[in-house]
Structures are given as C-alpha cells and as structure tokens.
Amino acid sequence: MGTMGFKNLLVSTLLYLPSSKSLTIFWNFGSMLGMILLFQIFTGVFLTFFYVPEGLMSFSSVQYIMYEVGWGWLFRIFHFNGASLFFVFLYLHIFKGLFMCSYRLKKVWFSGLLIFFLIMMEAFMGYVLVWAQMSFWAAVVITSLLSVIPYYGNYLVIWIWGGFSVCSATLKFFFVMHFLLPWLVILLVMVHLFFLHETGSTSVLYTHGDYDKLMFGFVYWMKDLYNLLFFWFFLFVFLFPYLLGDPEMYIEANSLVSPVHIVPEWYFLFAYAILRAIPNKVLGVLALFMSVFSYFFFLMVKNYVSMLVKLNKFLVFLLLICCVFLSWLGQCMVEYPFYELSKIFSFIY
C-alpha cells in the first residue's frame, strides 16, 4: 500500500499537477537550481576524496587536485563556477518571485528563504576551504562580526574559531559543516516543492482554480528541457574559468599579512557594501543581517491586488538596480565618492 501511495504521489506531482497556462521561461529558474545543486554535490563529493582539511596542507591539497589528480582541475573549476552560477539563478529566482508576488504563497516563500540562508552559509564556508589569502581574511572579518551579539558573542566567536584566532580547527569545522549542509538543503528543497505543489505556482494571470489550468505532464516537461541549454553556460568554465575569482585566492593564507583590500565573492558584495556604509559596528552588522532577513517581512503582506500593477514593477526594478550598484560599490575602495554612494544606495535598499 505504501508503494502504491508513493507511486500515486509521484504521478500526481509529475503528471497531473494543475499548472497555470501562462508560466514563462522564467519559471525554469527553480528547476535549474535543483539541477545545479545536484551537480554541486556530485563534484563536491569527488573533491573531498583528495582535499585535506588541515591548515598546513589545505592550500597544497587544492593545488594537488588541480595539477596531479586525473580530471581534478575539471571538477574543481566546475565546482567553484557552479557556486557562482547557483547564485545567478538564485537571485533571478527571488526577483522573479517579487515580480510575481510569490510571497502570497507563505509556506513556499518561507521555506525558500530558509534555503537561501543555508546556501549563503554553505558558499561562505566553501570559499574559506581554499585557505588562500582572501578567503582566510574574509573568514576573520565575517566570523568576528558575531562578537556584536550581547554577552554570548565573544564566546560564540571563540567556539567557532576553536581557539583565539582563525586556525586549523576553524577550517575543520567549516569543512564538516560544508559537507553536511547540502543534505539539509536537499531536504528543505523537497519541503519547498511539496508546499509549491500544494498551492500551485504564481503566474501573470494569477489563475485561481484548477478548472483554469493545464496538466503539468508533457507541456511543462518540454519547457523544462530548456534546462539542458543551461549547460551551455558552462562554456564560460572553459573560456573564462577564473573570471569571477580574486587574484588573492592564488596566494596561500598568511595570518601575519592581510590583503590591502578585503572583499568577499561577488554574490555577497551587495550585503558587504551595506555593512561598510555604516560606521557603527553593531548597526552595520544589524543592517547586513536585515539586508537578507527583510524578505521575511513579505510574509506579513496581505497583497491580493493584480501583479500587473505598475507600482509593484517599479519597486522591484528599483531594488534590482540598487542591488547592482551596491555590488559594484562593495568591491570599490572605501573612499570618496564610493563611500558616500554606498550610504545613499544602502538607504534606498
């Protein structure tokens, strides 16, 4: 009976699921993210075979993967470019949700934001594992931000560090967490899909009842085949594999010499610009946290007006432009006029 129940669930999810007739190509971002997640886990598992999570050896083990392991360079290049590609589609997916007022589906929105938080943690910890100059000092900066938590902050920082500074114990902690978190993400993705199939996707027409919808099977299977085109994005892996990286990522970590200009990866630059725009450490960290947490406030919005309303589109476009400018300002030096512009765009955000 259990097998039949599972079979019925699978058939109803993949074949008979009522879907809006106006779902566009932008609807595919979610399924693309699922494909990239599985691809990241696949390549990541192979990299763990040869990676050594130890302060003196980790940078050398990454070089060993690149130069000595058969096809190791390919797996690593796919893995770190896959992380960038993941965030490209993740941000597109979130902005598509804002355009379509997807926060009406409260369970779907909440579970999606939890996945977003976990993916940000996952990406940061993977970045540190290279144990290069930029990733080491990024770890020092980001983990020390936890010290703003009243009373427990310093204890929490020392616990994560495993000592009195970022050291080999910190690396091991990050490695274990980086390995375990994707399995929790997969579980949350399944919950996210379950909630989505319970309510159906939002669309431009905002179709209410199942009487006005199409069957998911075949029609949207064909649309999902567009995902195969996403593999063409991996062409830039061979053409420009290091385009999105930082030159400091090819210098081994040195705890005595910090880089002249510490910047995170491109996908965290908008939040980093907001952090730097505020001179007070506590308020800066609060603004950094709110830059992502503020999306939870959409759960309180009882917005059942048409998503074709121009004001909604204007506000989402404004947020999009703001994020682009903040990302550019995040990698600029802290000087005039970039610092003043960061304040202005942080306020608009």
Coordinates of N, CA and C in Angstrom, one line a residue, residues 5 109 161 204 261:
G5 N 1.0 4.3 -2.7 CA 0.8 5.7 -2.2 C 1.9 6.6 -2.8
W109 N 7.4 30.7 0.2 CA 8.3 31.8 0.4 C 9.2 31.6 1.6
W161 N 35.9 29.5 16.1 CA 37.4 29.5 15.7 C 38.1 28.3 16.3
V204 N 1.4 35.3 -14.2 CA 1.0 36.7 -14.5 C -0.6 36.8 -14.5
H261 N 43.0 45.1 0.3 CA 41.5 45.4 0.1 C 40.8 44.1 0.2

